[in-house]
Amino acid sequence: MSAQPWHEAHWQRLQSRLSRGALPHALLLCGPAGLGKRVFLQRFVRGLLCAHPRDGEACGQCRTCLLMDAGTHPDYMTISYGLRKDGVQRKEIVVDQIRELSARLAMASQFGGWQVVVIDPADAMNAAAANALLKTLEEPSPQTLLLLVADAPWRLPQTIRSRCQRIEFQLPPPAEAMDWLAAQGVPDPAAALQAAGGNPGLAKAWAEQGALARRQAVRKDLAALAAGRAEPMEVARRWLDAEPEQCLWFAAQAAVEEARSRAAGSAAPLGSRLDAEALADWFASANRTRDALRGPLRGDLLLLELLAGWR
């Protein structure tokens, strides 16, 4: 994915700080998934480590650029989900990974320049890992840059957040998002952007994945439940077989639209019998269920409880 126009202000501020020698030792890149935080990060890191950058952009030809392409640059480190001893991927970043990082940063840069560390997703660090990272943040080595990436920065301890310069990616203005989607060849960009809640990156990805049809299917299911033409269990199974988290995103959207119609004195588009307060509660429950699906609880039971409440 190429650079997005809503990155430009962040890019210019960061390049200005770099040119003044005022780059912070830790950056927290945060904001909703789909806005290209990781694209921005890679663009910046490649330019920072490049031997012959031009206006902050990597040349793509020097030794460091080729090493980055190969994933073997000795001064670039990434920390993400590791493997347990049994070979299963962890669901959190653990303290041993941070301790290993600290040991590596204690050694000098092999190329005599920046040492760059990316922790992604930083909000997946457990408490012990976050505490171990504090020492590195409090006593940074010269020319060391820590880049933390988080879709949910509120999950990070305040002690971590307060020691990082924050770069927050926010939804661009609708007109800018629409222009970008149109330039990317997304059909019906207005519908795609509405489905993605104004997030152009998600809108593009979802349009390519057929999510607009899934959004219509979710709305059809909710209307059928409200009218008594469908059973919660059959809908729950259908959503589990599709993309359950995405289905819940669209379901939460539908609850908001129902509530707005009620507030305007119009008939609810999906025929829900819930009042405004109950719709607000159901919206919150849908979002909690979406989060809970990432945990150990049975997805079918979570969805069944939620969908029964819609009826």
mmCIF file of C-alpha atoms in Angstrom:
data_model
loop_
_atom_site.group_PDB
_atom_site.id
_atom_site.type_symbol
_atom_site.label_atom_id
_atom_site.label_comp_id
_atom_site.label_asym_id
_atom_site.label_seq_id
_atom_site.Cartn_x
_atom_site.Cartn_y
_atom_site.Cartn_z
ATOM 1 C CA MET A 1 0.000 0.000 0.000
ATOM 2 C CA SER A 2 1.414 3.404 -0.955
ATOM 3 C CA ALA A 3 1.541 6.431 1.336
ATOM 4 C CA GLN A 4 -1.858 7.892 2.099
ATOM 5 C CA PRO A 5 -2.598 11.622 1.940
ATOM 6 C CA TRP A 6 -3.669 11.779 5.596
ATOM 7 C CA HIS A 7 -0.105 10.772 6.543
ATOM 8 C CA GLU A 8 1.456 13.922 5.151
ATOM 9 C CA ALA A 9 1.173 16.214 8.193
ATOM 10 C CA HIS A 10 2.654 13.546 10.491
ATOM 11 C CA TRP A 11 5.411 12.880 7.950
ATOM 12 C CA GLN A 12 6.435 16.516 7.656
ATOM 13 C CA ARG A 13 6.515 17.036 11.430
ATOM 14 C CA LEU A 14 8.658 13.953 11.918
ATOM 15 C CA GLN A 15 11.065 14.914 9.136
ATOM 16 C CA SER A 16 11.369 18.399 10.627
ATOM 17 C CA ARG A 17 12.306 16.953 14.007
ATOM 18 C CA LEU A 18 14.809 14.611 12.380
ATOM 19 C CA SER A 19 16.484 17.455 10.495
ATOM 20 C CA ARG A 20 16.832 19.434 13.753
ATOM 21 C CA GLY A 21 18.288 16.470 15.597
ATOM 22 C CA ALA A 22 15.233 16.472 17.858
ATOM 23 C CA LEU A 23 13.858 13.021 17.156
ATOM 24 C CA PRO A 24 12.411 11.486 20.340
ATOM 25 C CA HIS A 25 13.750 8.159 21.544
ATOM 26 C CA ALA A 26 10.281 6.563 21.546
ATOM 27 C CA LEU A 27 7.253 6.995 19.298
ATOM 28 C CA LEU A 28 3.778 5.558 19.809
ATOM 29 C CA LEU A 29 1.911 5.160 16.511
ATOM 30 C CA CYS A 30 -1.727 4.650 17.328
ATOM 31 C CA GLY A 31 -5.214 4.972 15.940
ATOM 32 C CA PRO A 32 -7.805 2.733 14.284
ATOM 33 C CA ALA A 33 -6.695 -0.231 12.215
ATOM 34 C CA GLY A 34 -6.825 0.470 8.486
ATOM 35 C CA LEU A 35 -5.246 3.936 8.432
ATOM 36 C CA GLY A 36 -1.811 2.716 7.382
ATOM 37 C CA LYS A 37 0.197 3.124 10.594
ATOM 38 C CA ARG A 38 2.507 0.311 9.599
ATOM 39 C CA VAL A 39 2.930 1.645 6.057
ATOM 40 C CA PHE A 40 3.948 4.985 7.573
ATOM 41 C CA LEU A 41 6.315 3.265 10.005
ATOM 42 C CA GLN A 42 8.121 1.267 7.317
ATOM 43 C CA ARG A 43 8.438 4.314 5.097
ATOM 44 C CA PHE A 44 9.996 6.318 7.919
ATOM 45 C CA VAL A 45 12.317 3.563 9.172
ATOM 46 C CA ARG A 46 13.615 2.782 5.709
ATOM 47 C CA GLY A 47 14.437 6.442 5.171
ATOM 48 C CA LEU A 48 16.057 6.725 8.594
ATOM 49 C CA LEU A 49 18.366 3.757 8.017
ATOM 50 C CA CYS A 50 19.067 4.478 4.332
ATOM 51 C CA ALA A 51 22.609 5.574 3.455
ATOM 52 C CA HIS A 52 21.384 8.035 0.801
ATOM 53 C CA PRO A 53 17.882 9.234 1.712
ATOM 54 C CA ARG A 54 16.209 11.998 -0.277
ATOM 55 C CA ASP A 55 13.621 14.109 1.557
ATOM 56 C CA GLY A 56 13.289 11.314 4.085
ATOM 57 C CA GLU A 57 12.618 8.654 1.434
ATOM 58 C CA ALA A 58 14.861 5.605 1.132
ATOM 59 C CA CYS A 59 16.886 5.272 -2.050
ATOM 60 C CA GLY A 60 16.076 1.560 -2.365
ATOM 61 C CA GLN A 61 19.528 0.809 -3.806
ATOM 62 C CA CYS A 62 22.107 1.102 -1.025
ATOM 63 C CA ARG A 63 23.316 -1.758 1.141
ATOM 64 C CA THR A 64 21.047 -0.868 4.054
ATOM 65 C CA CYS A 65 18.000 -0.716 1.796
ATOM 66 C CA LEU A 66 18.829 -4.121 0.344
ATOM 67 C CA LEU A 67 19.271 -5.531 3.837
ATOM 68 C CA MET A 68 15.882 -4.107 4.812
ATOM 69 C CA ASP A 69 14.358 -5.738 1.727
ATOM 70 C CA ALA A 70 15.887 -9.047 2.785
ATOM 71 C CA GLY A 71 14.799 -8.644 6.409
ATOM 72 C CA THR A 72 18.389 -8.972 7.642
ATOM 73 C CA HIS A 73 19.383 -5.440 8.684
ATOM 74 C CA PRO A 74 21.376 -5.924 11.914
ATOM 75 C CA ASP A 75 20.249 -2.627 13.469
ATOM 76 C CA TYR A 76 16.532 -3.166 12.862
ATOM 77 C CA MET A 77 14.656 -5.340 15.343
ATOM 78 C CA THR A 78 10.996 -6.285 15.605
ATOM 79 C CA ILE A 79 9.079 -7.751 18.519
ATOM 80 C CA SER A 80 5.698 -9.323 17.997
ATOM 81 C CA TYR A 81 3.925 -12.520 19.014
ATOM 82 C CA GLY A 82 6.551 -15.163 19.704
ATOM 83 C CA LEU A 83 6.260 -18.933 19.894
ATOM 84 C CA ARG A 84 5.791 -20.954 23.043
ATOM 85 C CA LYS A 85 8.035 -23.944 23.727
ATOM 86 C CA ASP A 86 5.427 -26.213 22.146
ATOM 87 C CA GLY A 87 5.560 -24.199 18.922
ATOM 88 C CA VAL A 88 2.167 -22.531 19.370
ATOM 89 C CA GLN A 89 2.072 -18.793 18.740
ATOM 90 C CA ARG A 90 1.571 -16.701 21.851
ATOM 91 C CA LYS A 91 -1.290 -14.233 22.173
ATOM 92 C CA GLU A 92 0.800 -11.697 24.095
ATOM 93 C CA ILE A 93 4.300 -10.245 24.165
ATOM 94 C CA VAL A 94 6.158 -11.585 27.203
ATOM 95 C CA VAL A 95 8.900 -10.311 29.479
ATOM 96 C CA ASP A 96 11.642 -12.565 28.057
ATOM 97 C CA GLN A 97 11.250 -10.875 24.677
ATOM 98 C CA ILE A 98 11.784 -7.443 26.238
ATOM 99 C CA ARG A 99 14.777 -8.644 28.240
ATOM 100 C CA GLU A 100 16.340 -10.014 25.058
ATOM 101 C CA LEU A 101 15.725 -6.652 23.425
ATOM 102 C CA SER A 102 17.445 -4.801 26.282
ATOM 103 C CA ALA A 103 20.476 -7.068 25.942
ATOM 104 C CA ARG A 104 20.724 -6.379 22.216
ATOM 105 C CA LEU A 105 20.402 -2.624 22.687
ATOM 106 C CA ALA A 106 23.270 -2.711 25.178
ATOM 107 C CA MET A 107 25.547 -3.511 22.226
ATOM 108 C CA ALA A 108 26.689 -0.848 19.780
ATOM 109 C CA SER A 109 25.056 -0.337 16.404
ATOM 110 C CA GLN A 110 26.740 -2.539 13.819
ATOM 111 C CA PHE A 111 26.541 0.174 11.163
ATOM 112 C CA GLY A 112 27.404 2.985 13.565
ATOM 113 C CA GLY A 113 24.050 4.711 13.137
ATOM 114 C CA TRP A 114 20.539 4.285 14.433
ATOM 115 C CA GLN A 115 19.270 1.178 16.156
ATOM 116 C CA VAL A 116 15.542 0.853 15.511
ATOM 117 C CA VAL A 117 13.128 -1.375 17.406
ATOM 118 C CA VAL A 118 9.490 -1.958 16.444
ATOM 119 C CA ILE A 119 7.097 -3.442 19.008
ATOM 120 C CA ASP A 120 3.895 -4.413 17.227
ATOM 121 C CA PRO A 121 1.287 -4.726 18.590
ATOM 122 C CA ALA A 122 2.589 -2.911 21.653
ATOM 123 C CA ASP A 123 -0.811 -3.208 23.335
ATOM 124 C CA ALA A 124 -0.252 -6.982 23.417
ATOM 125 C CA MET A 125 2.540 -6.683 26.008
ATOM 126 C CA ASN A 126 1.601 -8.295 29.286
ATOM 127 C CA ALA A 127 2.192 -6.419 32.552
ATOM 128 C CA ALA A 128 5.629 -7.905 33.159
ATOM 129 C CA ALA A 129 6.788 -7.082 29.629
ATOM 130 C CA ALA A 130 5.529 -3.501 29.922
ATOM 131 C CA ASN A 131 7.322 -3.058 33.240
ATOM 132 C CA ALA A 132 10.539 -4.414 31.747
ATOM 133 C CA LEU A 133 10.279 -1.959 28.856
ATOM 134 C CA LEU A 134 10.083 1.002 31.246
ATOM 135 C CA LYS A 135 13.791 0.858 32.055
ATOM 136 C CA THR A 136 14.683 1.021 28.359
ATOM 137 C CA LEU A 137 12.329 3.977 27.909
ATOM 138 C CA GLU A 138 13.727 5.762 30.957
ATOM 139 C CA GLU A 139 17.388 5.177 30.066
ATOM 140 C CA PRO A 140 17.527 5.198 26.263
ATOM 141 C CA SER A 141 20.780 4.487 24.480
ATOM 142 C CA PRO A 142 22.064 7.180 22.093
ATOM 143 C CA GLN A 143 20.652 6.894 18.577
ATOM 144 C CA THR A 144 18.120 4.275 19.619
ATOM 145 C CA LEU A 145 14.550 4.643 18.406
ATOM 146 C CA LEU A 146 11.686 2.594 19.839
ATOM 147 C CA LEU A 147 8.550 2.481 17.706
ATOM 148 C CA LEU A 148 5.430 1.153 19.425
ATOM 149 C CA VAL A 149 2.393 0.399 17.264
ATOM 150 C CA ALA A 150 -1.032 0.048 18.869
ATOM 151 C CA ASP A 151 -4.587 -0.089 17.544
ATOM 152 C CA ALA A 152 -5.810 0.116 21.158
ATOM 153 C CA PRO A 153 -3.318 2.392 22.975
ATOM 154 C CA TRP A 154 -5.553 2.592 26.060
ATOM 155 C CA ARG A 155 -4.499 -0.965 26.824
ATOM 156 C CA LEU A 156 -0.948 0.233 27.377
ATOM 157 C CA PRO A 157 -0.017 1.379 30.899
ATOM 158 C CA GLN A 158 0.048 5.139 31.360
ATOM 159 C CA THR A 159 3.695 4.832 32.397
ATOM 160 C CA ILE A 160 4.504 3.576 28.889
ATOM 161 C CA ARG A 161 2.293 6.061 27.030
ATOM 162 C CA SER A 162 3.698 9.035 28.932
ATOM 163 C CA ARG A 163 7.252 8.204 27.861
ATOM 164 C CA CYS A 164 6.477 8.089 24.142
ATOM 165 C CA GLN A 165 5.876 10.859 21.641
ATOM 166 C CA ARG A 166 2.411 10.089 20.309
ATOM 167 C CA ILE A 167 1.563 10.046 16.604
ATOM 168 C CA GLU A 168 -2.178 9.533 16.421
ATOM 169 C CA PHE A 169 -3.742 8.559 13.108
ATOM 170 C CA GLN A 170 -7.307 9.818 12.818
ATOM 171 C CA LEU A 171 -10.020 9.390 10.232
ATOM 172 C CA PRO A 172 -9.484 11.826 7.353
ATOM 173 C CA PRO A 173 -12.244 14.172 6.163
ATOM 174 C CA PRO A 174 -14.857 12.262 4.126
ATOM 175 C CA ALA A 175 -14.064 14.157 0.917
ATOM 176 C CA GLU A 176 -10.366 13.259 1.171
ATOM 177 C CA ALA A 177 -11.224 9.641 1.938
ATOM 178 C CA MET A 178 -13.653 9.487 -1.000
ATOM 179 C CA ASP A 179 -11.090 10.931 -3.414
ATOM 180 C CA TRP A 180 -8.504 8.392 -2.269
ATOM 181 C CA LEU A 181 -10.919 5.468 -2.588
ATOM 182 C CA ALA A 182 -11.929 6.586 -6.057
ATOM 183 C CA ALA A 183 -8.251 6.830 -7.063
ATOM 184 C CA GLN A 184 -7.768 3.277 -5.765
ATOM 185 C CA GLY A 185 -10.542 2.085 -8.074
ATOM 186 C CA VAL A 186 -12.977 1.136 -5.302
ATOM 187 C CA PRO A 187 -16.482 0.794 -6.766
ATOM 188 C CA ASP A 188 -19.176 2.758 -4.938
ATOM 189 C CA PRO A 189 -16.725 4.451 -2.555
ATOM 190 C CA ALA A 190 -19.540 6.170 -0.659
ATOM 191 C CA ALA A 191 -21.124 2.857 0.338
ATOM 192 C CA ALA A 192 -17.735 1.352 1.193
ATOM 193 C CA LEU A 193 -16.801 4.333 3.362
ATOM 194 C CA GLN A 194 -20.147 4.244 5.167
ATOM 195 C CA ALA A 195 -19.753 0.530 5.877
ATOM 196 C CA ALA A 196 -16.261 1.112 7.306
ATOM 197 C CA GLY A 197 -17.382 3.930 9.564
ATOM 198 C CA GLY A 198 -15.405 6.550 7.631
ATOM 199 C CA ASN A 199 -12.163 4.552 7.654
ATOM 200 C CA PRO A 200 -10.800 4.563 4.073
ATOM 201 C CA GLY A 201 -8.246 1.798 4.623
ATOM 202 C CA LEU A 202 -10.901 -0.566 5.941
ATOM 203 C CA ALA A 203 -13.286 0.558 3.224
ATOM 204 C CA LYS A 204 -10.797 -0.439 0.511
ATOM 205 C CA ALA A 205 -9.972 -3.776 2.121
ATOM 206 C CA TRP A 206 -13.589 -4.632 2.780
ATOM 207 C CA ALA A 207 -14.706 -3.655 -0.719
ATOM 208 C CA GLU A 208 -12.080 -6.046 -2.098
ATOM 209 C CA GLN A 209 -13.228 -8.809 0.269
ATOM 210 C CA GLY A 210 -16.927 -8.529 -0.549
ATOM 211 C CA ALA A 211 -17.812 -7.088 2.855
ATOM 212 C CA LEU A 212 -20.561 -4.848 1.472
ATOM 213 C CA ALA A 213 -22.564 -7.946 0.592
ATOM 214 C CA ARG A 214 -21.920 -9.254 4.114
ATOM 215 C CA ARG A 215 -23.198 -5.963 5.553
ATOM 216 C CA GLN A 216 -26.445 -6.386 3.654
ATOM 217 C CA ALA A 217 -26.704 -9.993 4.830
ATOM 218 C CA VAL A 218 -26.263 -8.911 8.462
ATOM 219 C CA ARG A 219 -28.986 -6.306 8.115
ATOM 220 C CA LYS A 220 -31.262 -8.892 6.490
ATOM 221 C CA ASP A 221 -30.619 -11.283 9.392
ATOM 222 C CA LEU A 222 -31.437 -8.611 11.991
ATOM 223 C CA ALA A 223 -34.633 -7.682 10.178
ATOM 224 C CA ALA A 224 -35.632 -11.357 10.052
ATOM 225 C CA LEU A 225 -34.937 -11.765 13.765
ATOM 226 C CA ALA A 226 -37.017 -8.696 14.609
ATOM 227 C CA ALA A 227 -39.908 -10.031 12.532
ATOM 228 C CA GLY A 228 -39.653 -13.521 14.008
ATOM 229 C CA ARG A 229 -38.700 -15.077 10.656
ATOM 230 C CA ALA A 230 -35.313 -16.341 11.893
ATOM 231 C CA GLU A 231 -33.938 -18.035 14.991
ATOM 232 C CA PRO A 232 -30.941 -16.618 16.910
ATOM 233 C CA MET A 233 -29.027 -19.904 16.723
ATOM 234 C CA GLU A 234 -29.207 -20.158 12.932
ATOM 235 C CA VAL A 235 -28.063 -16.556 12.578
ATOM 236 C CA ALA A 236 -25.246 -17.142 15.096
ATOM 237 C CA ARG A 237 -24.019 -20.125 13.106
ATOM 238 C CA ARG A 238 -24.158 -18.166 9.859
ATOM 239 C CA TRP A 239 -22.111 -15.316 11.328
ATOM 240 C CA LEU A 240 -19.554 -17.700 12.820
ATOM 241 C CA ASP A 241 -19.074 -19.283 9.398
ATOM 242 C CA ALA A 242 -18.480 -15.845 7.854
ATOM 243 C CA GLU A 243 -16.426 -13.159 9.590
ATOM 244 C CA PRO A 244 -18.023 -12.900 13.046
ATOM 245 C CA GLU A 245 -16.130 -9.789 14.187
ATOM 246 C CA GLN A 246 -17.033 -8.001 10.964
ATOM 247 C CA CYS A 247 -20.647 -9.138 11.272
ATOM 248 C CA LEU A 248 -20.754 -7.625 14.758
ATOM 249 C CA TRP A 249 -19.283 -4.370 13.459
ATOM 250 C CA PHE A 250 -22.128 -4.137 10.946
ATOM 251 C CA ALA A 251 -24.670 -5.193 13.569
ATOM 252 C CA ALA A 252 -23.519 -2.404 15.887
ATOM 253 C CA GLN A 253 -23.857 0.045 12.978
ATOM 254 C CA ALA A 254 -27.411 -1.172 12.426
ATOM 255 C CA ALA A 255 -28.290 -0.546 16.071
ATOM 256 C CA VAL A 256 -27.072 3.052 15.761
ATOM 257 C CA GLU A 257 -29.179 3.573 12.617
ATOM 258 C CA GLU A 258 -32.246 2.131 14.351
ATOM 259 C CA ALA A 259 -31.734 4.491 17.301
ATOM 260 C CA ARG A 260 -31.301 7.515 15.026
ATOM 261 C CA SER A 261 -34.512 6.661 13.167
ATOM 262 C CA ARG A 262 -36.382 6.387 16.450
ATOM 263 C CA ALA A 263 -34.985 9.724 17.627
ATOM 264 C CA ALA A 264 -36.120 11.333 14.360
ATOM 265 C CA GLY A 265 -39.608 9.900 14.763
ATOM 266 C CA SER A 266 -39.227 7.572 11.792
ATOM 267 C CA ALA A 267 -39.890 3.867 11.547
ATOM 268 C CA ALA A 268 -36.881 1.709 12.392
ATOM 269 C CA PRO A 269 -35.384 0.459 9.084
ATOM 270 C CA LEU A 270 -34.924 -3.083 10.388
ATOM 271 C CA GLY A 271 -38.107 -3.227 12.398
ATOM 272 C CA SER A 272 -36.454 -3.520 15.807
ATOM 273 C CA ARG A 273 -38.857 -3.370 18.752
ATOM 274 C CA LEU A 274 -36.157 -2.134 21.143
ATOM 275 C CA ASP A 275 -36.497 1.390 22.517
ATOM 276 C CA ALA A 276 -33.675 3.938 22.378
ATOM 277 C CA GLU A 277 -32.145 2.903 25.709
ATOM 278 C CA ALA A 278 -32.284 -0.793 24.821
ATOM 279 C CA LEU A 279 -30.690 -0.107 21.416
ATOM 280 C CA ALA A 280 -27.846 1.754 23.132
ATOM 281 C CA ASP A 281 -27.345 -1.211 25.463
ATOM 282 C CA TRP A 282 -27.440 -3.644 22.546
ATOM 283 C CA PHE A 283 -24.876 -1.553 20.647
ATOM 284 C CA ALA A 284 -22.535 -1.734 23.661
ATOM 285 C CA SER A 285 -23.163 -5.473 23.982
ATOM 286 C CA ALA A 286 -22.309 -6.028 20.303
ATOM 287 C CA ASN A 287 -18.970 -4.288 20.764
ATOM 288 C CA ARG A 288 -18.223 -6.254 23.939
ATOM 289 C CA THR A 289 -19.080 -9.467 22.137
ATOM 290 C CA ARG A 290 -16.703 -8.556 19.316
ATOM 291 C CA ASP A 291 -13.891 -8.184 21.835
ATOM 292 C CA ALA A 292 -14.895 -11.373 23.657
ATOM 293 C CA LEU A 293 -14.667 -13.408 20.452
ATOM 294 C CA ARG A 294 -10.895 -12.957 20.598
ATOM 295 C CA GLY A 295 -10.809 -14.776 23.931
ATOM 296 C CA PRO A 296 -11.407 -18.359 25.063
ATOM 297 C CA LEU A 297 -15.217 -18.208 25.384
ATOM 298 C CA ARG A 298 -17.417 -20.111 22.924
ATOM 299 C CA GLY A 299 -18.350 -17.875 20.026
ATOM 300 C CA ASP A 300 -21.701 -19.541 19.378
ATOM 301 C CA LEU A 301 -22.895 -18.919 22.931
ATOM 302 C CA LEU A 302 -21.700 -15.310 22.878
ATOM 303 C CA LEU A 303 -23.546 -14.620 19.646
ATOM 304 C CA LEU A 304 -26.634 -16.511 20.739
ATOM 305 C CA GLU A 305 -27.002 -14.384 23.866
ATOM 306 C CA LEU A 306 -26.542 -11.164 21.895
ATOM 307 C CA LEU A 307 -28.956 -12.101 19.095
ATOM 308 C CA ALA A 308 -31.607 -13.284 21.509
ATOM 309 C CA GLY A 309 -31.519 -9.781 22.981
ATOM 310 C CA TRP A 310 -32.276 -8.267 19.552
ATOM 311 C CA ARG A 311 -35.560 -10.131 19.393
#
